[in-house]
Tab-separated table of C-alpha atoms in Angstrom:
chain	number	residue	atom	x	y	z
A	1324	UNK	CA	106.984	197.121	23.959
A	1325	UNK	CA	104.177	199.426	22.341
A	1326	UNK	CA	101.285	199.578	23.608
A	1327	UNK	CA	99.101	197.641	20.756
A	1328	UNK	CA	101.154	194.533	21.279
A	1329	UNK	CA	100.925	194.469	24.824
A	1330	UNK	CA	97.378	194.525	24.127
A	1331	UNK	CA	97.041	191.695	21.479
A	1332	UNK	CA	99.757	189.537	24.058
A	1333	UNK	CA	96.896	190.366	26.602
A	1334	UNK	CA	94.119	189.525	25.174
A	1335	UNK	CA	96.083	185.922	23.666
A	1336	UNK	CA	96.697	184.970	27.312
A	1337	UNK	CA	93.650	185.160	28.367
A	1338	UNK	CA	91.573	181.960	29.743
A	1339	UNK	CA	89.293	181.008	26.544
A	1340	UNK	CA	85.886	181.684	27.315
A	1341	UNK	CA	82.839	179.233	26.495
A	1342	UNK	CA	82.282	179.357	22.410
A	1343	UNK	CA	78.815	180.710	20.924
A	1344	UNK	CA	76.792	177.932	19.772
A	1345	UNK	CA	77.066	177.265	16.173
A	1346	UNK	CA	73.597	176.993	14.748
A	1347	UNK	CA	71.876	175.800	11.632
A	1348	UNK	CA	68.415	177.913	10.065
A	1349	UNK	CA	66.237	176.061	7.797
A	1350	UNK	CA	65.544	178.180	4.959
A	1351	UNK	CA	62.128	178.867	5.525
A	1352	UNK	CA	59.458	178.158	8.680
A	1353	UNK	CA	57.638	175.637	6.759
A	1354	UNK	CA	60.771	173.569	5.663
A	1355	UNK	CA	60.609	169.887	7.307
A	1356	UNK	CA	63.161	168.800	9.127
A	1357	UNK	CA	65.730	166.987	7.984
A	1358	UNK	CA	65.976	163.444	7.250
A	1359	UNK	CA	69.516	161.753	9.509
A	1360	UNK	CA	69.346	164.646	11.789
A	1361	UNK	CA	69.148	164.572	15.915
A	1362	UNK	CA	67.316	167.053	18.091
A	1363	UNK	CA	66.321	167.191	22.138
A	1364	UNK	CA	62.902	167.356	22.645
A	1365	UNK	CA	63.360	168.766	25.945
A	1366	UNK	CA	65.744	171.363	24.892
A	1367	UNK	CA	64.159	174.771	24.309
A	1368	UNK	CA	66.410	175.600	21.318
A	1369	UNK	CA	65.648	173.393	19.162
A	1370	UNK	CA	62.293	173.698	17.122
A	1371	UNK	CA	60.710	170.237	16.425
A	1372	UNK	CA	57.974	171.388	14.130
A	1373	UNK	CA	60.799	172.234	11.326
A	1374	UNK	CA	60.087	175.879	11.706
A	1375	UNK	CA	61.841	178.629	11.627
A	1376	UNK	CA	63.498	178.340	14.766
A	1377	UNK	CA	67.503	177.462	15.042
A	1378	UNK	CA	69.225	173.515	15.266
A	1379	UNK	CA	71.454	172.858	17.935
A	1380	UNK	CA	74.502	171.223	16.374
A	1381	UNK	CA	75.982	168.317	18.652
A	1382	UNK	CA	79.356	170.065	19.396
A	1383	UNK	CA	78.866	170.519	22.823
A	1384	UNK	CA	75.941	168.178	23.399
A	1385	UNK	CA	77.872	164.406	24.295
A	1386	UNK	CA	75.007	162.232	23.661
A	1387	UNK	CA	74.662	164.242	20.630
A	1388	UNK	CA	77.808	163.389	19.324
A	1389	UNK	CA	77.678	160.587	19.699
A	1390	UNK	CA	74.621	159.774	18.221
A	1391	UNK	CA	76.542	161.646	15.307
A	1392	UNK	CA	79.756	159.700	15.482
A	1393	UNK	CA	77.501	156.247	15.471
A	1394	UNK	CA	75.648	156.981	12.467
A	1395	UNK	CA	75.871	153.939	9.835
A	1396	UNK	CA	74.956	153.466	6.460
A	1397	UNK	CA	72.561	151.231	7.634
A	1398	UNK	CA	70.473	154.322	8.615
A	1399	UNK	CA	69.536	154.987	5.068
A	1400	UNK	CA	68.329	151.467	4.776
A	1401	UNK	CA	65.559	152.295	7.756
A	1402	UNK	CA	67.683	151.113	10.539
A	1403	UNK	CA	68.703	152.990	13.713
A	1404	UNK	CA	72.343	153.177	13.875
A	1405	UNK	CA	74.793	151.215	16.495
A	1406	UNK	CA	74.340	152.312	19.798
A	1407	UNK	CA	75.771	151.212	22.875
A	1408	UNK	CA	73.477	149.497	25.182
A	1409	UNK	CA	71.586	151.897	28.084
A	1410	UNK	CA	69.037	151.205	30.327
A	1411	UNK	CA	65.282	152.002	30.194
A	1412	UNK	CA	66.064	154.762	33.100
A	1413	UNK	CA	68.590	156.278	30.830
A	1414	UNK	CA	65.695	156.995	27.487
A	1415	UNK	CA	65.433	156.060	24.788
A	1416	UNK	CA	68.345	155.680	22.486
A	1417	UNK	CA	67.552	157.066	18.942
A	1418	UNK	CA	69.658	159.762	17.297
A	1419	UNK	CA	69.679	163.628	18.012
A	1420	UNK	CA	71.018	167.220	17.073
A	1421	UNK	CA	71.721	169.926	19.424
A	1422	UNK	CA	74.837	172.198	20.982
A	1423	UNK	CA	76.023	173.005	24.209
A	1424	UNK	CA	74.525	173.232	27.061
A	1425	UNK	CA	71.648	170.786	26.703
A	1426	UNK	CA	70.592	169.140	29.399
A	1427	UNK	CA	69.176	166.500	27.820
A	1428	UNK	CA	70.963	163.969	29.772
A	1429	UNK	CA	68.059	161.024	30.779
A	1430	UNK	CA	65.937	162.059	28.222
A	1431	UNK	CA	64.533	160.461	24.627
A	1432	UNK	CA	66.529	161.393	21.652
A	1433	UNK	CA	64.437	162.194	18.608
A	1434	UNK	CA	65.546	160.818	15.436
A	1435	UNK	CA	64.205	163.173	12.521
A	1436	UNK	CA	63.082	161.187	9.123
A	1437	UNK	CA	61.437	163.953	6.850
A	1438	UNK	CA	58.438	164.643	8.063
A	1439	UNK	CA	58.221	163.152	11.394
A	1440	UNK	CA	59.862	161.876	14.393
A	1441	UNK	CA	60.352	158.309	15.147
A	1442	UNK	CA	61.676	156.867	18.559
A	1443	UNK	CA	63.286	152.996	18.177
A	1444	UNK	CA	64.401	151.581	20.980
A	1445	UNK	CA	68.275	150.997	21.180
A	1446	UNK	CA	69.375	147.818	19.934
A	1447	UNK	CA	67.159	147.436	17.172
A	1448	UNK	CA	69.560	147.142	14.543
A	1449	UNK	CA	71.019	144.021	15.513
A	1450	UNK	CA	67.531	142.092	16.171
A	1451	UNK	CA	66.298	143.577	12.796
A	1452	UNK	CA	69.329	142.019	11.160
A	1453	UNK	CA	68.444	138.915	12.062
A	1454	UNK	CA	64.960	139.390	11.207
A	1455	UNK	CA	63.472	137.208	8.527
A	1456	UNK	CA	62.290	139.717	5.475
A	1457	UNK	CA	58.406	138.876	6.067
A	1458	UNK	CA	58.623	140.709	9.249
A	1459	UNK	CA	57.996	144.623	9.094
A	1460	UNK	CA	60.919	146.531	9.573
A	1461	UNK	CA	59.276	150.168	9.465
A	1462	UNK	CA	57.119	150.237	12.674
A	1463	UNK	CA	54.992	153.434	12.466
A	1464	UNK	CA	52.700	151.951	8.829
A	1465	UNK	CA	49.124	151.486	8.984
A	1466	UNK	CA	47.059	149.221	6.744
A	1467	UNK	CA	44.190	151.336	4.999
A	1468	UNK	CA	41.382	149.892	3.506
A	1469	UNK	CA	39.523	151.073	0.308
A	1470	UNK	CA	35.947	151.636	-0.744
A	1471	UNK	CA	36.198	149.000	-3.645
A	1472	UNK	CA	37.368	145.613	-2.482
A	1473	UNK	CA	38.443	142.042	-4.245
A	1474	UNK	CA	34.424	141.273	-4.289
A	1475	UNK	CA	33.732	144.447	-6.350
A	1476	UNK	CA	36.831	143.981	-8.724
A	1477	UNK	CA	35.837	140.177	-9.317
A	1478	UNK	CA	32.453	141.337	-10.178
A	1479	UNK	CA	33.448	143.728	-12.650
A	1480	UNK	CA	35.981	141.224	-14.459
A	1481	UNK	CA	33.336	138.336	-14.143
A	1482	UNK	CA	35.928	135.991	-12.483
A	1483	UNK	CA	38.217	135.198	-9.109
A	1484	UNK	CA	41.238	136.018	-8.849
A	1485	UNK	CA	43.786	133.289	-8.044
A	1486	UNK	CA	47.429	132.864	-8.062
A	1487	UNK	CA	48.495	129.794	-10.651
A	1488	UNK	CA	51.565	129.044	-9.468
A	1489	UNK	CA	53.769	126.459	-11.992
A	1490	UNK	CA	57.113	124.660	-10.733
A	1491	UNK	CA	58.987	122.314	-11.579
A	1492	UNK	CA	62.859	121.503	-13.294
A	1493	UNK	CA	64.543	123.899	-15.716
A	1494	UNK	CA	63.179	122.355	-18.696
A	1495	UNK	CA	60.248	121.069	-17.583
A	1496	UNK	CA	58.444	123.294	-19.987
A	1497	UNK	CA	56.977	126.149	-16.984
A	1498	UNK	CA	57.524	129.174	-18.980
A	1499	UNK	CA	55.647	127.161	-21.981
A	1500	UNK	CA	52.957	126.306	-20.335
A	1501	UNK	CA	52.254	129.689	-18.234
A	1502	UNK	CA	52.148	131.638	-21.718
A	1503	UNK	CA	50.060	129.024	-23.350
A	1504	UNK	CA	47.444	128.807	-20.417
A	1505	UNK	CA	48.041	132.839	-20.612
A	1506	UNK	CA	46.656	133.152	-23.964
A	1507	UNK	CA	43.771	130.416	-24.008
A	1508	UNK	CA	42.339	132.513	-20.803
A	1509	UNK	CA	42.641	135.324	-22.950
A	1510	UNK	CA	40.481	133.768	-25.742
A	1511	UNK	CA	37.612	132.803	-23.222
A	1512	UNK	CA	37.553	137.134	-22.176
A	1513	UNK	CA	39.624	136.078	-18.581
A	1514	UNK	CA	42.122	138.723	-17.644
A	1515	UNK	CA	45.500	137.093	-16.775
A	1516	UNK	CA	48.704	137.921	-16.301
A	1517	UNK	CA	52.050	135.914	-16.416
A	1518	UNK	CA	55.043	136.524	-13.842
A	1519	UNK	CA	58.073	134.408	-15.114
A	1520	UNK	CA	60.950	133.862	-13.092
A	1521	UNK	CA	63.720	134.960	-15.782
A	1522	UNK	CA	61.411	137.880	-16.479
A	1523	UNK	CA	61.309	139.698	-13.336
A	1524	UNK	CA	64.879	139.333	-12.843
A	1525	UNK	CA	65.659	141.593	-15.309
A	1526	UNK	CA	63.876	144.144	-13.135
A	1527	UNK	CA	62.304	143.564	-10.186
A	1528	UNK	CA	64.611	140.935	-8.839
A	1529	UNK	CA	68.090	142.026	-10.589
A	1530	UNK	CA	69.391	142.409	-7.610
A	1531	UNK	CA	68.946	138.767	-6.737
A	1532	UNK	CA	71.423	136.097	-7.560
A	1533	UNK	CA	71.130	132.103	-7.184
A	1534	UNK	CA	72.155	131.606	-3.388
A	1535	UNK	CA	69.943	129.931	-1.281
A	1536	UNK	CA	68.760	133.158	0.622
A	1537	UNK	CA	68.850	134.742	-2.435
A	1538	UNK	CA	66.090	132.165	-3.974
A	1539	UNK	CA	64.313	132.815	-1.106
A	1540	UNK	CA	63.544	136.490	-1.493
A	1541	UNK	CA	63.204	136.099	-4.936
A	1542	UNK	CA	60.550	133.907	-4.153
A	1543	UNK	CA	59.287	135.911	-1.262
A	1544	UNK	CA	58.658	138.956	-3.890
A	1545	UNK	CA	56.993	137.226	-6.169
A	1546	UNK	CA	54.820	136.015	-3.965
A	1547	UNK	CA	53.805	139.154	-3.134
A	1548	UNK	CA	53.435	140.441	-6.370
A	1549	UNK	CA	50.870	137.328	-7.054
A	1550	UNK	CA	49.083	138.419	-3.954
A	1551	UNK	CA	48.337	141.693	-5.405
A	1552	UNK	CA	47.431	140.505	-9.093
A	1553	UNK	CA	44.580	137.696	-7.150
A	1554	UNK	CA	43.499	140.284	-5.169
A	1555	UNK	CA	42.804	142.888	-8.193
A	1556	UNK	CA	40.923	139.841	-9.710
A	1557	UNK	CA	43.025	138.752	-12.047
A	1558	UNK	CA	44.601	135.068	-12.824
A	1559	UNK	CA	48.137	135.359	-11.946
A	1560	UNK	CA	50.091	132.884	-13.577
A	1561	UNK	CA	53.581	132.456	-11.736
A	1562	UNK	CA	56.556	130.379	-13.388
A	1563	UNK	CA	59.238	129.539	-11.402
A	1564	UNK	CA	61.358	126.976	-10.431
A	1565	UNK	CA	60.593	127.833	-6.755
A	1566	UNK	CA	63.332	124.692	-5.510
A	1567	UNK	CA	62.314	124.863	-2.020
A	1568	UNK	CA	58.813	123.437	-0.634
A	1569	UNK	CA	58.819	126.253	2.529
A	1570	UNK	CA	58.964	128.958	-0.362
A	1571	UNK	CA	55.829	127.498	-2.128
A	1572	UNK	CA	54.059	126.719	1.083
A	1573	UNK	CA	54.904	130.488	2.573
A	1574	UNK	CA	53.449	131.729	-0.709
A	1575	UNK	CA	49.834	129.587	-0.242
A	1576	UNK	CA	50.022	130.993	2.790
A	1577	UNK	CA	49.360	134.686	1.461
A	1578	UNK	CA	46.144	133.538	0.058
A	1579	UNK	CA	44.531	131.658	2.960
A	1580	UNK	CA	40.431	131.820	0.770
A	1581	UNK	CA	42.402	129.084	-1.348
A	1582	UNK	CA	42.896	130.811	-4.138
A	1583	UNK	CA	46.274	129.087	-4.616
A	1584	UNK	CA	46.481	126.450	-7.286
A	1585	UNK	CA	50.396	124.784	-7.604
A	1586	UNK	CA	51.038	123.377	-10.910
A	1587	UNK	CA	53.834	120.476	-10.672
A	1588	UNK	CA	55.464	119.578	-14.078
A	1589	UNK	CA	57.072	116.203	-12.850
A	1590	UNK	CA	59.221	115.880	-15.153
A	1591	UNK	CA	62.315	113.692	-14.961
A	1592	UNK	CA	65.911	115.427	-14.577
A	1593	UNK	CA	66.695	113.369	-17.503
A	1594	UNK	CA	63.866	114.546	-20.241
A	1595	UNK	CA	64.523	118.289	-19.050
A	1596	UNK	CA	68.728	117.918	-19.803
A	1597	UNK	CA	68.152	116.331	-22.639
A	1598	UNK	CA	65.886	119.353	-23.777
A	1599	UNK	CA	68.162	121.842	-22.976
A	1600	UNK	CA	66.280	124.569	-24.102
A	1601	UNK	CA	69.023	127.152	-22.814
A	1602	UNK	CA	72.270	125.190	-22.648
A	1603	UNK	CA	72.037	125.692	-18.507
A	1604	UNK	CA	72.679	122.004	-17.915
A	1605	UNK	CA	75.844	121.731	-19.950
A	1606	UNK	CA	77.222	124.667	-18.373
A	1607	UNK	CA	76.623	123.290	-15.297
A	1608	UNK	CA	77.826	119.875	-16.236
A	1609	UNK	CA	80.704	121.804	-16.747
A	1610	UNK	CA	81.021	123.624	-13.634
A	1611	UNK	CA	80.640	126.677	-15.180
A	1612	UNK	CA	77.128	127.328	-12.830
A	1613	UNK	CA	77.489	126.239	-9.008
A	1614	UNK	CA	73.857	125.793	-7.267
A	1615	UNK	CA	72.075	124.510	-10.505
A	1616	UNK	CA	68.797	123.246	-9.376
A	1617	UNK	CA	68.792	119.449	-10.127
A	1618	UNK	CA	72.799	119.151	-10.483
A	1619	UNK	CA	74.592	120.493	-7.520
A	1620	UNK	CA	71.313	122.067	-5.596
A	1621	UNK	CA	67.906	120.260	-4.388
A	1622	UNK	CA	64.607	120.303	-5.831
A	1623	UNK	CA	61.543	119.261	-3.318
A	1624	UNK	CA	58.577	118.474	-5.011
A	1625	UNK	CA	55.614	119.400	-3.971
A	1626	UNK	CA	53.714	116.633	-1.646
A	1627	UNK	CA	49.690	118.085	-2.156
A	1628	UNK	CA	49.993	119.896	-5.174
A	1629	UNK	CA	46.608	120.735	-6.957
A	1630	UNK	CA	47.442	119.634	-9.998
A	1631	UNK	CA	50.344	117.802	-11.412
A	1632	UNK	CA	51.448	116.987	-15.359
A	1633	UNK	CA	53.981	114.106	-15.703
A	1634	UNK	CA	55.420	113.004	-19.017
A	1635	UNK	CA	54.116	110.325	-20.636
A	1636	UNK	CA	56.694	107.401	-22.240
A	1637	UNK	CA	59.126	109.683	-21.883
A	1638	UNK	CA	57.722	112.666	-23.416
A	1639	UNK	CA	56.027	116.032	-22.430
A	1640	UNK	CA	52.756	116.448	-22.892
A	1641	UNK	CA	52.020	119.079	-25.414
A	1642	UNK	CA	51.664	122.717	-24.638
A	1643	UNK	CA	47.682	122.685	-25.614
A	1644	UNK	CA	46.863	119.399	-23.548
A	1645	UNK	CA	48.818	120.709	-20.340
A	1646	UNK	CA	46.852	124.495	-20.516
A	1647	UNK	CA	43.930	121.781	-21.095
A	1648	UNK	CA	44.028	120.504	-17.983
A	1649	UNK	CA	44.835	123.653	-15.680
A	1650	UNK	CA	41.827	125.474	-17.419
A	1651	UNK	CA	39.201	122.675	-16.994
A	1652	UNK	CA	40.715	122.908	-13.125
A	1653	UNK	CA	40.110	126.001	-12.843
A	1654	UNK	CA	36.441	125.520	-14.813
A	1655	UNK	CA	35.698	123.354	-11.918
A	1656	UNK	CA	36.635	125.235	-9.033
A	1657	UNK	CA	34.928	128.625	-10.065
A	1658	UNK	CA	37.608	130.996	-10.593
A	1659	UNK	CA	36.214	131.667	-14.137
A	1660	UNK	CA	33.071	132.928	-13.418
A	1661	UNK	CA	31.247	135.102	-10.972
């Protein structure tokens, strides 16, 4: 045998010695770290400020890998990923980077979300899924106040804001009346603005369907949304069916200065199939729409609304006469002026 091979056959029996730890450079010390990546903060290779310094990789780290192997999709929702349970001695449980050697073993994992680092205890992701969606699910956010307040805005505008909010049956003439009432406001000089249920799910809610938790969060958002419009000082003018009485109540709940006025078109199931106006009740007549409010789903009317419009021998009111009675409502209460 020459010598060369006997070298090469040498050096391939050899014992395999520990591997160099593969390493990843940001391109540049003020880069921030990296959203869905892990680091130690106890271990002295790894640079938390996002600087120039070198990232562990979790090859030879266990806890590290698998914090990597664990990682969901439901981490790019906001959510930790699934961890198996550990105990308070053990740290924290949130997800790491880093490479051999680390001794990091007992101590808090840091998960890294852009700009900063945020520690979530383990377990989180299965009591946030069960969370109802009016509870916070980010837990480092801090409410900050501005110079200019409602008070200021309502002054400028020469009115309150308030949240009109007008339910009732498909049919019942909602949509009608909010964009009548819209423009009559308009030609007193009151800003107003209408947020109709079919509307906003061609954007803001198209991701909604007709379930009942779906109805919910559609209802939930809009909310919201009316919250903000009150609160800039305008009258928000909300028409939706809004089936379910918790929904509505949840929403007056927002605006606790009552500033919430529910409109109740109590109009019979009948009048509003026999309108028709969009052919919803024959299709579901038909079966061709399951959950229809009124066929094959509940509506609960309200039990204090502010103000409610029936029909009179059978027929609705007119636009004009029901905007009539919502403006000389709000005439009374103040929301018009100062």
């Amino acid at each position: 045998m020459d010598a060369p091979r006997a070298a090469r056959l040498a050096v391939a029996a050899r014992p395999p010695g520990p591997r160099a730890p593969a390493r990843l450079r940001f391109a540049s010390s003020t880069a921030p770290r990296r959203a869905g990546w892990w680091w130690c903060p106890r271990d002295p290779r790894a640079d938390s400020s996002g600087g120039g310094n070198t990232f562990p990789s979790p090859g030879r780290c266990s806890r590290l890998a698998l914090a990597h192997r664990n990682r969901r999709p439901a981490a790019n929702l906001g959510l930790p990923p699934h961890r198996p349970a550990r105990s308070l001695a053990a740290g924290i449980g949130t997800r790491v980077t880093g490479d051999g050697g680390c001794d990091c073993e007992g101590r808090p994992l840091v998960e890294c979300a852009g700009d900063r680092p945020i520690q979530e205890p383990a377990g989180v992701e299965e009591k946030a899924s069960t969370m109802p969606s009016t509870v916070p699910k980010s837990l480092n956010i801090f409410w900050h106040d501005c110079a200019v307040g409602k008070a200021d805005r309502q002054k400028l505008l020469k009115q309150k804001g308030c949240v009109v909010w007008i339910t009732g049956l498909s049919g019942s003439g909602k949509s009608t009346l909010a964009c009548t009432l819209g423009r009559e406001l308009h030609t007193r000089g009151k800003l107003a603005y209408v947020l109709d249920g079919d509307n906003l799910r061609h954007g803001l809610n198209k991701d909604l369907g007709f379930k009942a938790e779906d109805r919910v969060e559609n209802i939930r958002r809009v909310g919201e949304v009316a919250k903000l419009f009150a609160d800039a000082g305008l009258v928000c003018i909300a028409s939706l069916i809004s089936p379910y009485r918790r929904d509505r109540e949840a929403c007056r709940a927002l605006l606790s200065d009552g500033s919430f006025v529910e409109v109740f078109l109590n109009m019979s199931l009948e009048l509003c199939e026999a309108r028709d106006p969009k052919g919803l009740y024959k299709l579901a007549r038909a079966g061709k729409i399951k959950g229809f409010t009124g066929i094959d789903d509940p509506y609960e009317a309200p039990l204090n609304c502010e103000i409610e419009i029936k029909e009179v021998d059978g027929v609705c009111p007119t636009p004009s006469d029901m905007a009539g009675q919502v403006v000389t409502y709000l005439e009374e209460k103040g929301f018009l002026h100062e």
